[in-house]
mmCIF file of C-alpha atoms in Angstrom:
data_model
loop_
_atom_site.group_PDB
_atom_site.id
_atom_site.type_symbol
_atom_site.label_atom_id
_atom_site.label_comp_id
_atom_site.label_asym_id
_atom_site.label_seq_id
_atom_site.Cartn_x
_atom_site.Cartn_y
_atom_site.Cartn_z
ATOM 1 C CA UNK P 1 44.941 -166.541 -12.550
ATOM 2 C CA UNK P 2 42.408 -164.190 -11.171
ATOM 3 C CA UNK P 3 40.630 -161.799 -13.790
ATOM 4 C CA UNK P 4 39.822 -158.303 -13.094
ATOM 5 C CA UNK P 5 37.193 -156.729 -15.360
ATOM 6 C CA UNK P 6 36.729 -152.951 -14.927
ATOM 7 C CA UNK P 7 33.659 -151.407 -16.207
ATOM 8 C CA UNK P 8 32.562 -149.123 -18.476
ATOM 9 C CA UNK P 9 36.048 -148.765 -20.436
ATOM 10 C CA UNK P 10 35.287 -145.256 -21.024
ATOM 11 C CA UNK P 11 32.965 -143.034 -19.106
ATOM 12 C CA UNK P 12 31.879 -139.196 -19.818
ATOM 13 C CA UNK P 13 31.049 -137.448 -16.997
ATOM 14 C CA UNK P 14 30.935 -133.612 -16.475
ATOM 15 C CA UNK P 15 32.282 -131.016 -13.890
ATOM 16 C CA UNK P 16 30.713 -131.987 -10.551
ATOM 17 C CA UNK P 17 29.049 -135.541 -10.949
ATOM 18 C CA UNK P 18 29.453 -137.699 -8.897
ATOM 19 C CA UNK P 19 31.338 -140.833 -10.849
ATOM 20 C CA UNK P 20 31.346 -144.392 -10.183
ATOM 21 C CA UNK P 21 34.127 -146.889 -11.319
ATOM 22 C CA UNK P 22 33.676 -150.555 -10.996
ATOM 23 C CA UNK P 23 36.299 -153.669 -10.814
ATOM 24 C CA UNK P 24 35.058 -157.428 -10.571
ATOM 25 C CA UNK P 25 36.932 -159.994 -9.983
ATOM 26 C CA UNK P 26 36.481 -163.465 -11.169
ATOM 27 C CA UNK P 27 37.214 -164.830 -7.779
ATOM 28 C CA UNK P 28 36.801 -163.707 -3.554
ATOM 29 C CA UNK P 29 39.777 -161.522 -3.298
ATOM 30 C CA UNK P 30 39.470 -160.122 0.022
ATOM 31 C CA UNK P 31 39.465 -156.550 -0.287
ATOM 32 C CA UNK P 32 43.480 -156.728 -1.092
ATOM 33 C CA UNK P 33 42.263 -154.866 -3.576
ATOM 34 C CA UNK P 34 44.605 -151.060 -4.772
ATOM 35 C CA UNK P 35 43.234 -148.358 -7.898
ATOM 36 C CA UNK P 36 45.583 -146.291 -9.609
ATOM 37 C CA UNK P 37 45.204 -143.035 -11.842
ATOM 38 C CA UNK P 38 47.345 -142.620 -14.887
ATOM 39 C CA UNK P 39 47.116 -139.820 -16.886
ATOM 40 C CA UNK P 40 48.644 -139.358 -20.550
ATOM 41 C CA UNK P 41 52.132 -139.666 -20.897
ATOM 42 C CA UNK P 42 52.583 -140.599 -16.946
ATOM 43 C CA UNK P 43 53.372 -143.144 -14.663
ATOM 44 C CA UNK P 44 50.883 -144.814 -12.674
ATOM 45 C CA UNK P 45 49.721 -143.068 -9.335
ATOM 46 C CA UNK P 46 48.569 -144.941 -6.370
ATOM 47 C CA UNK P 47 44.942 -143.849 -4.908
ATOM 48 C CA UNK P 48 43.657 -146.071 -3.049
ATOM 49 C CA UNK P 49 45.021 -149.127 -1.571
ATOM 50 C CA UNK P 50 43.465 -152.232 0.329
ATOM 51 C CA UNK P 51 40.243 -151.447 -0.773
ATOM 52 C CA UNK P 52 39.188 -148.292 1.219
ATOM 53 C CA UNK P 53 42.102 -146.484 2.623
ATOM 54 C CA UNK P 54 43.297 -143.123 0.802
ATOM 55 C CA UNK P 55 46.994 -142.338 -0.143
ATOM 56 C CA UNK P 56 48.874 -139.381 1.373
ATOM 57 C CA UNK P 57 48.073 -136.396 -0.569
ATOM 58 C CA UNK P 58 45.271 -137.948 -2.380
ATOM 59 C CA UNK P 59 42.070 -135.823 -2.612
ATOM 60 C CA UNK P 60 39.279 -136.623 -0.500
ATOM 61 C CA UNK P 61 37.117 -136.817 -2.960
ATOM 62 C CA UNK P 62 38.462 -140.073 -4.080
ATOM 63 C CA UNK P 63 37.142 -142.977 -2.456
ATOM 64 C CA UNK P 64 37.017 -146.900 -2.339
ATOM 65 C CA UNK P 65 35.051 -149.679 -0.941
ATOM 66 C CA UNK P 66 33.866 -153.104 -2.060
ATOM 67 C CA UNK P 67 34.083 -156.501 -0.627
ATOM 68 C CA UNK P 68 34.525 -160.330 -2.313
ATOM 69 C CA UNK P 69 34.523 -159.553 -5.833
ATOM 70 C CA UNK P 70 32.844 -156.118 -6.479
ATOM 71 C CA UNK P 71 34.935 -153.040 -5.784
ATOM 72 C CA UNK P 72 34.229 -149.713 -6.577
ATOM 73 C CA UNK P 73 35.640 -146.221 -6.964
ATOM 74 C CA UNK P 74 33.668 -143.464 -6.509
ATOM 75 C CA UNK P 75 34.664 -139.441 -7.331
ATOM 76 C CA UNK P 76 32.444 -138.000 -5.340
ATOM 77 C CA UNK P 77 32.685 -134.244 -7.274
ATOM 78 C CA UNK P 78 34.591 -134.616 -10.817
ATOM 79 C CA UNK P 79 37.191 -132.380 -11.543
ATOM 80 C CA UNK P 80 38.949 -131.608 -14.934
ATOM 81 C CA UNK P 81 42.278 -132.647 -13.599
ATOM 82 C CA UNK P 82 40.835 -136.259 -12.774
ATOM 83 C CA UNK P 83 40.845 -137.248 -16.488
ATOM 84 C CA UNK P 84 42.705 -140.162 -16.837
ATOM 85 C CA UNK P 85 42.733 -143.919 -16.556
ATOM 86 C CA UNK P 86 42.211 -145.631 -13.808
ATOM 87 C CA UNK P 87 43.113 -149.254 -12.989
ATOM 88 C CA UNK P 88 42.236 -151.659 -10.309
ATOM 89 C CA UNK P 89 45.026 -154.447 -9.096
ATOM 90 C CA UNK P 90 44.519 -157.664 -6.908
ATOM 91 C CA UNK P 91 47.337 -158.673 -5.183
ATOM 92 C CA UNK P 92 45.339 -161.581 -3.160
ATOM 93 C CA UNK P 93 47.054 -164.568 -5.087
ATOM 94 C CA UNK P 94 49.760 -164.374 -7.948
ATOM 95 C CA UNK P 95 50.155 -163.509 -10.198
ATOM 96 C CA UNK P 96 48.897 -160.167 -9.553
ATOM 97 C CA UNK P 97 47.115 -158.348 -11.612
ATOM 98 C CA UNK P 98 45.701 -155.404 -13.262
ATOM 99 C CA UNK P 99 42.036 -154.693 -14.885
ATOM 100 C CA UNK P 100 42.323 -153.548 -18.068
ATOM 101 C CA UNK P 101 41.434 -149.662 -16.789
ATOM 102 C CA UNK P 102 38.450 -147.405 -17.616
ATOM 103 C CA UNK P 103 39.205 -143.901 -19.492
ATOM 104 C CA UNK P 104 37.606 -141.163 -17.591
ATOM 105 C CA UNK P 105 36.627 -138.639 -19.876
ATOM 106 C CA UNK P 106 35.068 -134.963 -19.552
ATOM 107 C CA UNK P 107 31.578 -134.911 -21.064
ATOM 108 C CA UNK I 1 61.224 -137.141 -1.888
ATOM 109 C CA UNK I 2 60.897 -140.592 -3.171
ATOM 110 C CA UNK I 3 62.440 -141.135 -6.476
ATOM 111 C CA UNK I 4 62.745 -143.974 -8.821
ATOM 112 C CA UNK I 5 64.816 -144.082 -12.226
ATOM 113 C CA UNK I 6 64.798 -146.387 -14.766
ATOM 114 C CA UNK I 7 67.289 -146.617 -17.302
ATOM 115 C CA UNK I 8 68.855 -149.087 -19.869
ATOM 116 C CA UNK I 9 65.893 -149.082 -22.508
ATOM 117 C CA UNK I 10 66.144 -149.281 -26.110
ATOM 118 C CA UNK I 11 65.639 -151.029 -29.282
ATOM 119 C CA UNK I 12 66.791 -154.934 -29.100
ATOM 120 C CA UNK I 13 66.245 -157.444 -31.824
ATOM 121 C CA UNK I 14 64.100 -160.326 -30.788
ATOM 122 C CA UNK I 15 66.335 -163.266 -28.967
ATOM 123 C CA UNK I 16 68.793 -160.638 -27.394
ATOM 124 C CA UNK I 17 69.600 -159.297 -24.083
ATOM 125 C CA UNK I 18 68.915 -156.162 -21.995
ATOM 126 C CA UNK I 19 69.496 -154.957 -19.079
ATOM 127 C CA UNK I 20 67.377 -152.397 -17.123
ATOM 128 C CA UNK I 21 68.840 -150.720 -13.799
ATOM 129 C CA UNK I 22 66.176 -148.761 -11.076
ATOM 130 C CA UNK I 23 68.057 -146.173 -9.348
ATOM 131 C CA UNK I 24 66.353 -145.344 -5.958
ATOM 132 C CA UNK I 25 66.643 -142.654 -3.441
ATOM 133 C CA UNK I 26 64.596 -140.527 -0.717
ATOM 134 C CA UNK I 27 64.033 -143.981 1.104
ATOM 135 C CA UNK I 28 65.607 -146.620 3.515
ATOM 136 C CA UNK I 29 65.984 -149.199 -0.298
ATOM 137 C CA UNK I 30 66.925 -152.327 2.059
ATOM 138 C CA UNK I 31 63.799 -152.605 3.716
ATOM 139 C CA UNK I 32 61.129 -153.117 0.796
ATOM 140 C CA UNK I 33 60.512 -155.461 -1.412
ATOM 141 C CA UNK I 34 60.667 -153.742 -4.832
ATOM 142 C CA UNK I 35 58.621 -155.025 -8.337
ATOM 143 C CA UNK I 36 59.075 -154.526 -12.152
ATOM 144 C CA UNK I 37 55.630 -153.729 -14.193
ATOM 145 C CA UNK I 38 55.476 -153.144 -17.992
ATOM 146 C CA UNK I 39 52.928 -151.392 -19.922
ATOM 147 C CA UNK I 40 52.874 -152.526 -23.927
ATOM 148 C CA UNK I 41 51.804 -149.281 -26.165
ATOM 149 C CA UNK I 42 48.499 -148.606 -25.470
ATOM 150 C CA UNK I 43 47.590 -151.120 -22.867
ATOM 151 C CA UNK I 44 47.476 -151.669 -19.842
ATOM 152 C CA UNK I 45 49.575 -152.453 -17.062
ATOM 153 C CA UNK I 46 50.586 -156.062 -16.509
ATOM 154 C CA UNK I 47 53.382 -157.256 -13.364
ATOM 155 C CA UNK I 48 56.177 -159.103 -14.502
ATOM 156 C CA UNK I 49 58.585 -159.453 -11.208
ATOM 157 C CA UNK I 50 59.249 -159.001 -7.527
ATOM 158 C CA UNK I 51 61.572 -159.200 -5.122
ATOM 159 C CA UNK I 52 61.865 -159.832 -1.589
ATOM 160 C CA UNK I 53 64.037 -156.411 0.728
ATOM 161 C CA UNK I 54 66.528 -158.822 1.076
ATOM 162 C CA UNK I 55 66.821 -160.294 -2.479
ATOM 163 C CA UNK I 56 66.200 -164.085 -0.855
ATOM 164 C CA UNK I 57 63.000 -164.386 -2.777
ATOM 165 C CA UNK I 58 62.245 -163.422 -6.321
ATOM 166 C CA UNK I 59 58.371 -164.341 -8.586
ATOM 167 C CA UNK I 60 58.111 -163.661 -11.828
ATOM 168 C CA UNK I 61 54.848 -163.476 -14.112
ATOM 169 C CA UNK I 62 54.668 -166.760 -16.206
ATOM 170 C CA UNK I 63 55.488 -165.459 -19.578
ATOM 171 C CA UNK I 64 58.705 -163.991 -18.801
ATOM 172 C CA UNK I 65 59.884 -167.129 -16.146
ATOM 173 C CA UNK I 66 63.230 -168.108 -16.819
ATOM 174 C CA UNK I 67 63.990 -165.349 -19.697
ATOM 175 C CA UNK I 68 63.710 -162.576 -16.873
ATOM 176 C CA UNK I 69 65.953 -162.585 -13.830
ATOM 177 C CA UNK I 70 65.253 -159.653 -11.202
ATOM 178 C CA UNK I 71 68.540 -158.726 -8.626
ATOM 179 C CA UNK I 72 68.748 -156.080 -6.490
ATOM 180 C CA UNK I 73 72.226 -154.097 -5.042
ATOM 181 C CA UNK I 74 70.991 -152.659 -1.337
ATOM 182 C CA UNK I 75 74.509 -151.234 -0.724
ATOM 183 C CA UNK I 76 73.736 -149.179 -4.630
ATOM 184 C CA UNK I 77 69.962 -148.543 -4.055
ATOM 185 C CA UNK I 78 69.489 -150.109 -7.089
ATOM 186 C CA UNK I 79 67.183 -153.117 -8.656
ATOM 187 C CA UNK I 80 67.903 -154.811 -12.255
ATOM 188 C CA UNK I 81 65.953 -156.704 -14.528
ATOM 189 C CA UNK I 82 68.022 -158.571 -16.819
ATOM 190 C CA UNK I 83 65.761 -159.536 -19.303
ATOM 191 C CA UNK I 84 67.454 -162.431 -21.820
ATOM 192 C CA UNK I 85 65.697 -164.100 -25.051
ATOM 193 C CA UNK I 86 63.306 -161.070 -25.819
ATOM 194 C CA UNK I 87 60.348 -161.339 -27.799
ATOM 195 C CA UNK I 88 58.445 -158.980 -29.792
ATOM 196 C CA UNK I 89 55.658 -158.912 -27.136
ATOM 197 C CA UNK I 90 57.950 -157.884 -24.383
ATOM 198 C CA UNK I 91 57.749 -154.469 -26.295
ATOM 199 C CA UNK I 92 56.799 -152.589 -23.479
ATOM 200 C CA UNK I 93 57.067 -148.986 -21.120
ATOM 201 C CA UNK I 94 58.741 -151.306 -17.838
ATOM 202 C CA UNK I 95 58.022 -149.432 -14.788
ATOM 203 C CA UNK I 96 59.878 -150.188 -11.222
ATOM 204 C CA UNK I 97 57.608 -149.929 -8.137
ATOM 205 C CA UNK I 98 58.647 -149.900 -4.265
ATOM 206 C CA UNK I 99 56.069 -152.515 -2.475
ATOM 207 C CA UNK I 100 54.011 -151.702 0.473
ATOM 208 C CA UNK I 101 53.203 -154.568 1.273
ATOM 209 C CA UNK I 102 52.313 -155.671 -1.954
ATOM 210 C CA UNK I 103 50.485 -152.342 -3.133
ATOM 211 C CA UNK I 104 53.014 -150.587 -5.571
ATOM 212 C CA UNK I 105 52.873 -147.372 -3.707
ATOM 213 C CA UNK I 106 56.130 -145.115 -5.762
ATOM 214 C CA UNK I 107 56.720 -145.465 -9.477
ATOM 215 C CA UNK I 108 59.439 -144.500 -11.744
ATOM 216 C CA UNK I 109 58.948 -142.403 -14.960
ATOM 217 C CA UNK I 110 59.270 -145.530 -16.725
ATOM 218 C CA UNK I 111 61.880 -147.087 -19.624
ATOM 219 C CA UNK I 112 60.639 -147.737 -23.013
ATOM 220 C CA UNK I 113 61.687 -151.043 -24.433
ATOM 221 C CA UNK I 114 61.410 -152.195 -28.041
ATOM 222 C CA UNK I 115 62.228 -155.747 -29.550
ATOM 223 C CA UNK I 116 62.189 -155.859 -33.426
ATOM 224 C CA UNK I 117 64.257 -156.573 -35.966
#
């Protein structure tokens, strides 16, 4: 099975920073590579999906990239309404799966 | 509008059966392939099942292989898990998904299930 790590678990960040979110894999998984947001209480919502490309009605401040086994997400302005958890998911080889998220916090 | 609900949750003692049903609307249901993934309190998310637009093919996540059985009714909009022999750590929130490809692009509000005794 192929291992996602996400890193940190939890990260403070204030208003405005920019924020970085990081997902390794333990194996090449060609950029088929999705994050998701869930905040407290909700289901899952898809951001990002093969790597770099942005979901309909997703902010544009929300982006992706990464390649072999180091993907990233990056916020590029932090708002209070982003605080949540976010999760990676490889879908290159099953069984698919999930990192085990990092908890976005506001500092 | 896209919409996915789950229902048939509840509290099961461990080695029973349960049923959960996906109602789906707002899309063409017969032409994706449609997935089951489960969320244990406080955890995070884990697959456990997909299957094909057509129903021909079905995978399942190891630990729930031959216990779980995934169906789908195209002419109801409507996907199943029938989930048979439950354990205490299939205790979960068990979300259905429609599949882009194999991105889980809609989810529904999500069923609790609870296996105890």
């Amino acid at each position: 099975d192929i291992q996602m790590t996400q890193s940190p678990p939890v990260l403070s960040a204030s208003v405005g920073d920019r924020v970085t979110l990081s997902c390794k894999a333990s194996q090449n998984i060609n950029k088929n590579l999705d994050w998701y947001q869930q905040k407290h209480g909700e289901a899952p919502k898809l951001l990002i999906y093969y790597t770099n490309n942005l979901q309909t009605g997703i902010p544009s401040r929300f982006s992706g990239s990464g390649s072999g086994t180091d993907y990233t997400l990056t916020i590029s302005s932090l708002q209070p309404e982003d605080v949540a958890t976010y999760y990676c998911y490889q879908y290159n080889s099953g069984p698919w799966t999930f990192g085990g998220g990092t908890k976005l916090e506001l500092k | 509008e896209v919409q996915l609900v789950e229902s048939g949750g509840g509290l099961v003692q461990p080695g029973r059966s349960l049923k959960l049903s996906c109602a789906a609307s707002g899309f063409t249901f017969s032409d994706y392939n449609m997935a089951w993934v489960r969320q244990a309190p406080k955890k995070g998310l884990e697959w456990v099942a997909t299957i094909s637009y057509d129903g021909s093919s079905t995978y399942y996540r190891d630990s729930v292989k031959g216990r779980f059985t995934i169906s789908r009714d195209n002419a109801k909009s409507t996907l199943y898990l029938q989930m048979d022999s439950l354990r205490s750590e299939d205790t979960a929130t068990y979300y259905c998904a429609s599949l882009y490809g194999y991105t889980p692009d809609y989810w529904g509000q999500g069923v609790m299930v609870t296996v105890s005794s």
